[in-house]
Amino acid sequence: AIMSAKARLNNIKGHLAPKSRAGSIKDPSDVVIVSALRTAIGKGHRGSFKDTSPDVLLRTVFDATIEKTGINPTSIQDIVVGNVGVQNACFVARVAQAEFISPLDVPLWSINRQCGSGLESCARVAASIKSGMIDVGLACGVEVMSLDKEPYVPVLDWEKVRSNEVTINTTLPMGKTSEIVAKRFN
């Protein structure tokens, strides 16, 4: 089903609204987020991060998370890295992990979900904790658009894609999409 932009925003807003007061645990099986960090945002192709590779950004957040929480990196039982545009993302994430945790005995996987990879990685780690598969997980996302030397252009039936608004809109990059949403909803 196709959801209007306003309905989608209301749906997302519902995810962000707390269902209980922060700091209260209703059930011993509740999943608790102990840290939420991100890198600063730079201007694409010209900002302060224009020459920074995704493994460096990811490793920086890994390091800051451990420093902030005091968690022993070897207690992490799974790492899920969300991304959309990073080529060879799982390899990039594994390199960042190798620079962060050694030996590489913590499983790591990468997920690509258009418009929600970082949130999906959080959901996957939370579900693994809730189900009892793991006790401690690290969920994150990484994107670096500035290092793309040529835009990703998939092999598609472009005549068919361009024939209707829904399919052509699926080809908009996230940066452009966020600008449209910001303008439309101020």
PDB file of C-alpha atoms in Angstrom:
ATOM      1  CA  ALA A   1       0.000   0.000   0.000  1.00  0.00           C
ATOM      2  CA  ILE A   2       1.201   3.489  -0.772  1.00  0.00           C
ATOM      3  CA  MET A   3       1.062   5.840   2.177  1.00  0.00           C
ATOM      4  CA  SER A   4       0.789   9.617   1.865  1.00  0.00           C
ATOM      5  CA  ALA A   5       3.749  11.623   3.101  1.00  0.00           C
ATOM      6  CA  LYS A   6       1.661  13.044   5.955  1.00  0.00           C
ATOM      7  CA  ALA A   7       0.486   9.573   7.008  1.00  0.00           C
ATOM      8  CA  ARG A   8       4.078   8.325   6.883  1.00  0.00           C
ATOM      9  CA  LEU A   9       5.242  11.205   9.095  1.00  0.00           C
ATOM     10  CA  ASN A  10       2.438  10.503  11.589  1.00  0.00           C
ATOM     11  CA  ASN A  11       3.416   6.826  11.560  1.00  0.00           C
ATOM     12  CA  ILE A  12       7.059   7.699  12.290  1.00  0.00           C
ATOM     13  CA  LYS A  13       5.963  10.191  14.963  1.00  0.00           C
ATOM     14  CA  GLY A  14       4.088   7.353  16.666  1.00  0.00           C
ATOM     15  CA  HIS A  15       7.298   5.311  16.792  1.00  0.00           C
ATOM     16  CA  LEU A  16       9.100   8.176  18.505  1.00  0.00           C
ATOM     17  CA  ALA A  17       6.415   8.884  21.128  1.00  0.00           C
ATOM     18  CA  PRO A  18       7.262   7.051  24.348  1.00  0.00           C
ATOM     19  CA  LYS A  19       4.681   4.580  25.539  1.00  0.00           C
ATOM     20  CA  SER A  20       6.026   4.780  29.073  1.00  0.00           C
ATOM     21  CA  ARG A  21       8.145   7.207  31.041  1.00  0.00           C
ATOM     22  CA  ALA A  22      11.852   7.029  30.268  1.00  0.00           C
ATOM     23  CA  GLY A  23      13.715   5.101  32.908  1.00  0.00           C
ATOM     24  CA  SER A  24      10.794   2.882  33.876  1.00  0.00           C
ATOM     25  CA  ILE A  25      10.951  -0.778  33.006  1.00  0.00           C
ATOM     26  CA  LYS A  26       7.587  -2.497  32.879  1.00  0.00           C
ATOM     27  CA  ASP A  27       8.897  -5.983  32.322  1.00  0.00           C
ATOM     28  CA  PRO A  28      12.251  -7.695  32.933  1.00  0.00           C
ATOM     29  CA  SER A  29      12.368  -8.605  29.240  1.00  0.00           C
ATOM     30  CA  ASP A  30      12.199  -4.944  28.139  1.00  0.00           C
ATOM     31  CA  VAL A  31      14.972  -3.912  25.748  1.00  0.00           C
ATOM     32  CA  VAL A  32      16.926  -0.879  26.901  1.00  0.00           C
ATOM     33  CA  ILE A  33      18.896   1.446  24.631  1.00  0.00           C
ATOM     34  CA  VAL A  34      21.922   2.576  26.643  1.00  0.00           C
ATOM     35  CA  SER A  35      23.441   4.903  24.058  1.00  0.00           C
ATOM     36  CA  ALA A  36      22.307   6.764  20.968  1.00  0.00           C
ATOM     37  CA  LEU A  37      25.086   8.549  19.083  1.00  0.00           C
ATOM     38  CA  ARG A  38      25.748   9.878  15.606  1.00  0.00           C
ATOM     39  CA  THR A  39      28.454  11.705  13.759  1.00  0.00           C
ATOM     40  CA  ALA A  40      27.990  15.303  12.770  1.00  0.00           C
ATOM     41  CA  ILE A  41      26.472  15.930   9.346  1.00  0.00           C
ATOM     42  CA  GLY A  42      28.606  17.534   6.669  1.00  0.00           C
ATOM     43  CA  LYS A  43      27.711  19.046   3.322  1.00  0.00           C
ATOM     44  CA  GLY A  44      27.851  16.514   0.512  1.00  0.00           C
ATOM     45  CA  HIS A  45      30.960  16.645  -1.687  1.00  0.00           C
ATOM     46  CA  ARG A  46      32.245  19.845  -0.043  1.00  0.00           C
ATOM     47  CA  GLY A  47      31.843  19.619   3.749  1.00  0.00           C
ATOM     48  CA  SER A  48      34.240  18.682   6.496  1.00  0.00           C
ATOM     49  CA  PHE A  49      33.655  14.931   5.972  1.00  0.00           C
ATOM     50  CA  LYS A  50      33.929  14.944   2.174  1.00  0.00           C
ATOM     51  CA  ASP A  51      37.114  12.854   2.247  1.00  0.00           C
ATOM     52  CA  THR A  52      36.211  10.653   5.223  1.00  0.00           C
ATOM     53  CA  SER A  53      35.615   6.995   4.444  1.00  0.00           C
ATOM     54  CA  PRO A  54      32.652   5.124   5.955  1.00  0.00           C
ATOM     55  CA  ASP A  55      34.856   2.791   8.020  1.00  0.00           C
ATOM     56  CA  VAL A  56      36.362   5.813   9.788  1.00  0.00           C
ATOM     57  CA  LEU A  57      32.929   7.284  10.558  1.00  0.00           C
ATOM     58  CA  LEU A  58      31.643   3.929  11.780  1.00  0.00           C
ATOM     59  CA  ARG A  59      34.711   3.198  13.897  1.00  0.00           C
ATOM     60  CA  THR A  60      34.409   6.673  15.468  1.00  0.00           C
ATOM     61  CA  VAL A  61      30.840   5.931  16.560  1.00  0.00           C
ATOM     62  CA  PHE A  62      31.840   2.444  17.773  1.00  0.00           C
ATOM     63  CA  ASP A  63      34.642   3.961  19.893  1.00  0.00           C
ATOM     64  CA  ALA A  64      32.428   6.737  21.281  1.00  0.00           C
ATOM     65  CA  THR A  65      29.707   4.221  22.175  1.00  0.00           C
ATOM     66  CA  ILE A  66      32.132   2.110  24.194  1.00  0.00           C
ATOM     67  CA  GLU A  67      33.617   5.192  25.849  1.00  0.00           C
ATOM     68  CA  LYS A  68      30.168   6.574  26.757  1.00  0.00           C
ATOM     69  CA  THR A  69      28.671   3.307  28.023  1.00  0.00           C
ATOM     70  CA  GLY A  70      31.702   1.570  29.503  1.00  0.00           C
ATOM     71  CA  ILE A  71      30.546  -1.696  27.928  1.00  0.00           C
ATOM     72  CA  ASN A  72      33.307  -4.209  27.277  1.00  0.00           C
ATOM     73  CA  PRO A  73      33.403  -4.599  23.472  1.00  0.00           C
ATOM     74  CA  THR A  74      33.772  -8.371  23.823  1.00  0.00           C
ATOM     75  CA  SER A  75      30.375  -8.538  25.589  1.00  0.00           C
ATOM     76  CA  ILE A  76      28.671  -7.422  22.371  1.00  0.00           C
ATOM     77  CA  GLN A  77      27.073 -10.489  20.817  1.00  0.00           C
ATOM     78  CA  ASP A  78      25.896  -9.095  17.484  1.00  0.00           C
ATOM     79  CA  ILE A  79      26.473  -5.989  15.369  1.00  0.00           C
ATOM     80  CA  VAL A  80      23.993  -4.898  12.702  1.00  0.00           C
ATOM     81  CA  VAL A  81      24.974  -2.075  10.337  1.00  0.00           C
ATOM     82  CA  GLY A  82      22.296  -0.406   8.249  1.00  0.00           C
ATOM     83  CA  ASN A  83      23.157   1.365   4.999  1.00  0.00           C
ATOM     84  CA  VAL A  84      21.774   2.162   1.590  1.00  0.00           C
ATOM     85  CA  GLY A  85      24.497   3.695  -0.554  1.00  0.00           C
ATOM     86  CA  VAL A  86      27.758   2.254   0.774  1.00  0.00           C
ATOM     87  CA  GLN A  87      29.194  -0.167  -1.763  1.00  0.00           C
ATOM     88  CA  ASN A  88      30.426  -3.417  -0.206  1.00  0.00           C
ATOM     89  CA  ALA A  89      28.844  -2.241   3.059  1.00  0.00           C
ATOM     90  CA  CYS A  90      29.346  -5.483   4.972  1.00  0.00           C
ATOM     91  CA  PHE A  91      33.058  -5.454   4.116  1.00  0.00           C
ATOM     92  CA  VAL A  92      33.333  -1.778   5.136  1.00  0.00           C
ATOM     93  CA  ALA A  93      31.552  -2.521   8.420  1.00  0.00           C
ATOM     94  CA  ARG A  94      33.811  -5.521   9.079  1.00  0.00           C
ATOM     95  CA  VAL A  95      36.896  -3.348   8.523  1.00  0.00           C
ATOM     96  CA  ALA A  96      35.555  -0.779  11.003  1.00  0.00           C
ATOM     97  CA  GLN A  97      34.848  -3.601  13.429  1.00  0.00           C
ATOM     98  CA  ALA A  98      38.370  -4.987  13.029  1.00  0.00           C
ATOM     99  CA  GLU A  99      39.779  -1.573  13.915  1.00  0.00           C
ATOM    100  CA  PHE A 100      37.440  -1.440  16.931  1.00  0.00           C
ATOM    101  CA  ILE A 101      37.185  -4.990  18.342  1.00  0.00           C
ATOM    102  CA  SER A 102      39.910  -7.558  18.020  1.00  0.00           C
ATOM    103  CA  PRO A 103      39.680 -10.508  17.613  1.00  0.00           C
ATOM    104  CA  LEU A 104      36.718 -10.592  15.257  1.00  0.00           C
ATOM    105  CA  ASP A 105      34.635 -13.011  17.292  1.00  0.00           C
ATOM    106  CA  VAL A 106      31.498 -10.842  17.291  1.00  0.00           C
ATOM    107  CA  PRO A 107      29.136 -11.592  14.399  1.00  0.00           C
ATOM    108  CA  LEU A 108      28.396  -8.630  12.131  1.00  0.00           C
ATOM    109  CA  TRP A 109      25.919  -8.235   9.330  1.00  0.00           C
ATOM    110  CA  SER A 110      24.742  -5.449   7.136  1.00  0.00           C
ATOM    111  CA  ILE A 111      21.206  -4.564   6.112  1.00  0.00           C
ATOM    112  CA  ASN A 112      19.952  -2.361   3.279  1.00  0.00           C
ATOM    113  CA  ARG A 113      16.420  -1.105   3.742  1.00  0.00           C
ATOM    114  CA  GLN A 114      15.585   1.875   1.595  1.00  0.00           C
ATOM    115  CA  CYS A 115      14.702   4.874   3.802  1.00  0.00           C
ATOM    116  CA  GLY A 116      15.212   3.110   7.110  1.00  0.00           C
ATOM    117  CA  SER A 117      18.348   0.989   7.310  1.00  0.00           C
ATOM    118  CA  GLY A 118      19.612   2.432  10.591  1.00  0.00           C
ATOM    119  CA  LEU A 119      16.187   2.071  12.217  1.00  0.00           C
ATOM    120  CA  GLU A 120      15.883  -1.450  10.848  1.00  0.00           C
ATOM    121  CA  SER A 121      19.241  -2.374  12.390  1.00  0.00           C
ATOM    122  CA  CYS A 122      17.905  -1.132  15.771  1.00  0.00           C
ATOM    123  CA  ALA A 123      14.740  -3.184  15.326  1.00  0.00           C
ATOM    124  CA  ARG A 124      16.716  -6.321  14.459  1.00  0.00           C
ATOM    125  CA  VAL A 125      19.014  -6.003  17.488  1.00  0.00           C
ATOM    126  CA  ALA A 126      16.046  -5.260  19.778  1.00  0.00           C
ATOM    127  CA  ALA A 127      14.184  -8.304  18.435  1.00  0.00           C
ATOM    128  CA  SER A 128      17.237 -10.522  19.007  1.00  0.00           C
ATOM    129  CA  ILE A 129      17.520  -9.272  22.588  1.00  0.00           C
ATOM    130  CA  LYS A 130      13.767  -9.609  23.210  1.00  0.00           C
ATOM    131  CA  SER A 131      13.769 -13.181  21.893  1.00  0.00           C
ATOM    132  CA  GLY A 132      16.685 -14.143  24.142  1.00  0.00           C
ATOM    133  CA  MET A 133      19.103 -14.835  21.289  1.00  0.00           C
ATOM    134  CA  ILE A 134      21.547 -12.193  22.589  1.00  0.00           C
ATOM    135  CA  ASP A 135      21.910  -9.963  25.646  1.00  0.00           C
ATOM    136  CA  VAL A 136      23.963  -7.118  24.159  1.00  0.00           C
ATOM    137  CA  GLY A 137      23.907  -5.846  20.584  1.00  0.00           C
ATOM    138  CA  LEU A 138      25.183  -2.867  18.655  1.00  0.00           C
ATOM    139  CA  ALA A 139      22.886  -1.367  16.015  1.00  0.00           C
ATOM    140  CA  CYS A 140      24.084   1.386  13.734  1.00  0.00           C
ATOM    141  CA  GLY A 141      23.959   2.887  10.286  1.00  0.00           C
ATOM    142  CA  VAL A 142      26.524   4.426   7.974  1.00  0.00           C
ATOM    143  CA  GLU A 143      26.270   6.468   4.792  1.00  0.00           C
ATOM    144  CA  VAL A 144      28.895   8.443   2.888  1.00  0.00           C
ATOM    145  CA  MET A 145      27.598   9.971  -0.306  1.00  0.00           C
ATOM    146  CA  SER A 146      30.531  12.326  -0.924  1.00  0.00           C
ATOM    147  CA  LEU A 147      32.932   9.586  -1.966  1.00  0.00           C
ATOM    148  CA  ASP A 148      30.700   8.259  -4.749  1.00  0.00           C
ATOM    149  CA  LYS A 149      32.626   9.196  -7.879  1.00  0.00           C
ATOM    150  CA  GLU A 150      29.753   8.368 -10.166  1.00  0.00           C
ATOM    151  CA  PRO A 151      26.139   7.950  -9.135  1.00  0.00           C
ATOM    152  CA  TYR A 152      24.769   4.465  -8.762  1.00  0.00           C
ATOM    153  CA  VAL A 153      22.638   3.795 -11.806  1.00  0.00           C
ATOM    154  CA  PRO A 154      21.050   0.348 -11.822  1.00  0.00           C
ATOM    155  CA  VAL A 155      20.223  -1.548 -14.981  1.00  0.00           C
ATOM    156  CA  LEU A 156      16.468  -1.142 -15.311  1.00  0.00           C
ATOM    157  CA  ASP A 157      13.803  -0.813 -17.956  1.00  0.00           C
ATOM    158  CA  TRP A 158      14.097   2.981 -17.718  1.00  0.00           C
ATOM    159  CA  GLU A 159      11.340   3.596 -20.251  1.00  0.00           C
ATOM    160  CA  LYS A 160       8.909   1.712 -17.996  1.00  0.00           C
ATOM    161  CA  VAL A 161      10.313   3.331 -14.808  1.00  0.00           C
ATOM    162  CA  ARG A 162       9.835   6.832 -16.219  1.00  0.00           C
ATOM    163  CA  SER A 163       6.281   6.020 -17.339  1.00  0.00           C
ATOM    164  CA  ASN A 164       4.653   6.603 -13.956  1.00  0.00           C
ATOM    165  CA  GLU A 165       5.190   8.862 -10.973  1.00  0.00           C
ATOM    166  CA  VAL A 166       5.417   6.108  -8.353  1.00  0.00           C
ATOM    167  CA  THR A 167       8.265   4.237 -10.026  1.00  0.00           C
ATOM    168  CA  ILE A 168      10.189   7.388 -10.960  1.00  0.00           C
ATOM    169  CA  ASN A 169       9.940   8.579  -7.331  1.00  0.00           C
ATOM    170  CA  THR A 170      11.639   5.387  -6.159  1.00  0.00           C
ATOM    171  CA  THR A 171      14.786   6.568  -7.927  1.00  0.00           C
ATOM    172  CA  LEU A 172      15.111   9.766  -5.847  1.00  0.00           C
ATOM    173  CA  PRO A 173      18.157   9.715  -3.566  1.00  0.00           C
ATOM    174  CA  MET A 174      17.509  10.105   0.179  1.00  0.00           C
ATOM    175  CA  GLY A 175      19.086  13.563   0.287  1.00  0.00           C
ATOM    176  CA  LYS A 176      16.657  14.852  -2.322  1.00  0.00           C
ATOM    177  CA  THR A 177      13.753  13.069  -0.639  1.00  0.00           C
ATOM    178  CA  SER A 178      14.546  14.691   2.723  1.00  0.00           C
ATOM    179  CA  GLU A 179      14.680  18.136   1.072  1.00  0.00           C
ATOM    180  CA  ILE A 180      11.248  17.559  -0.497  1.00  0.00           C
ATOM    181  CA  VAL A 181       9.752  16.409   2.832  1.00  0.00           C
ATOM    182  CA  ALA A 182      11.325  19.375   4.682  1.00  0.00           C
ATOM    183  CA  LYS A 183       9.951  21.845   2.152  1.00  0.00           C
ATOM    184  CA  ARG A 184       6.509  20.235   2.023  1.00  0.00           C
ATOM    185  CA  PHE A 185       6.067  20.034   5.814  1.00  0.00           C
ATOM    186  CA  ASN A 186       8.233  23.022   6.790  1.00  0.00           C
TER     187      ASN A 186
END
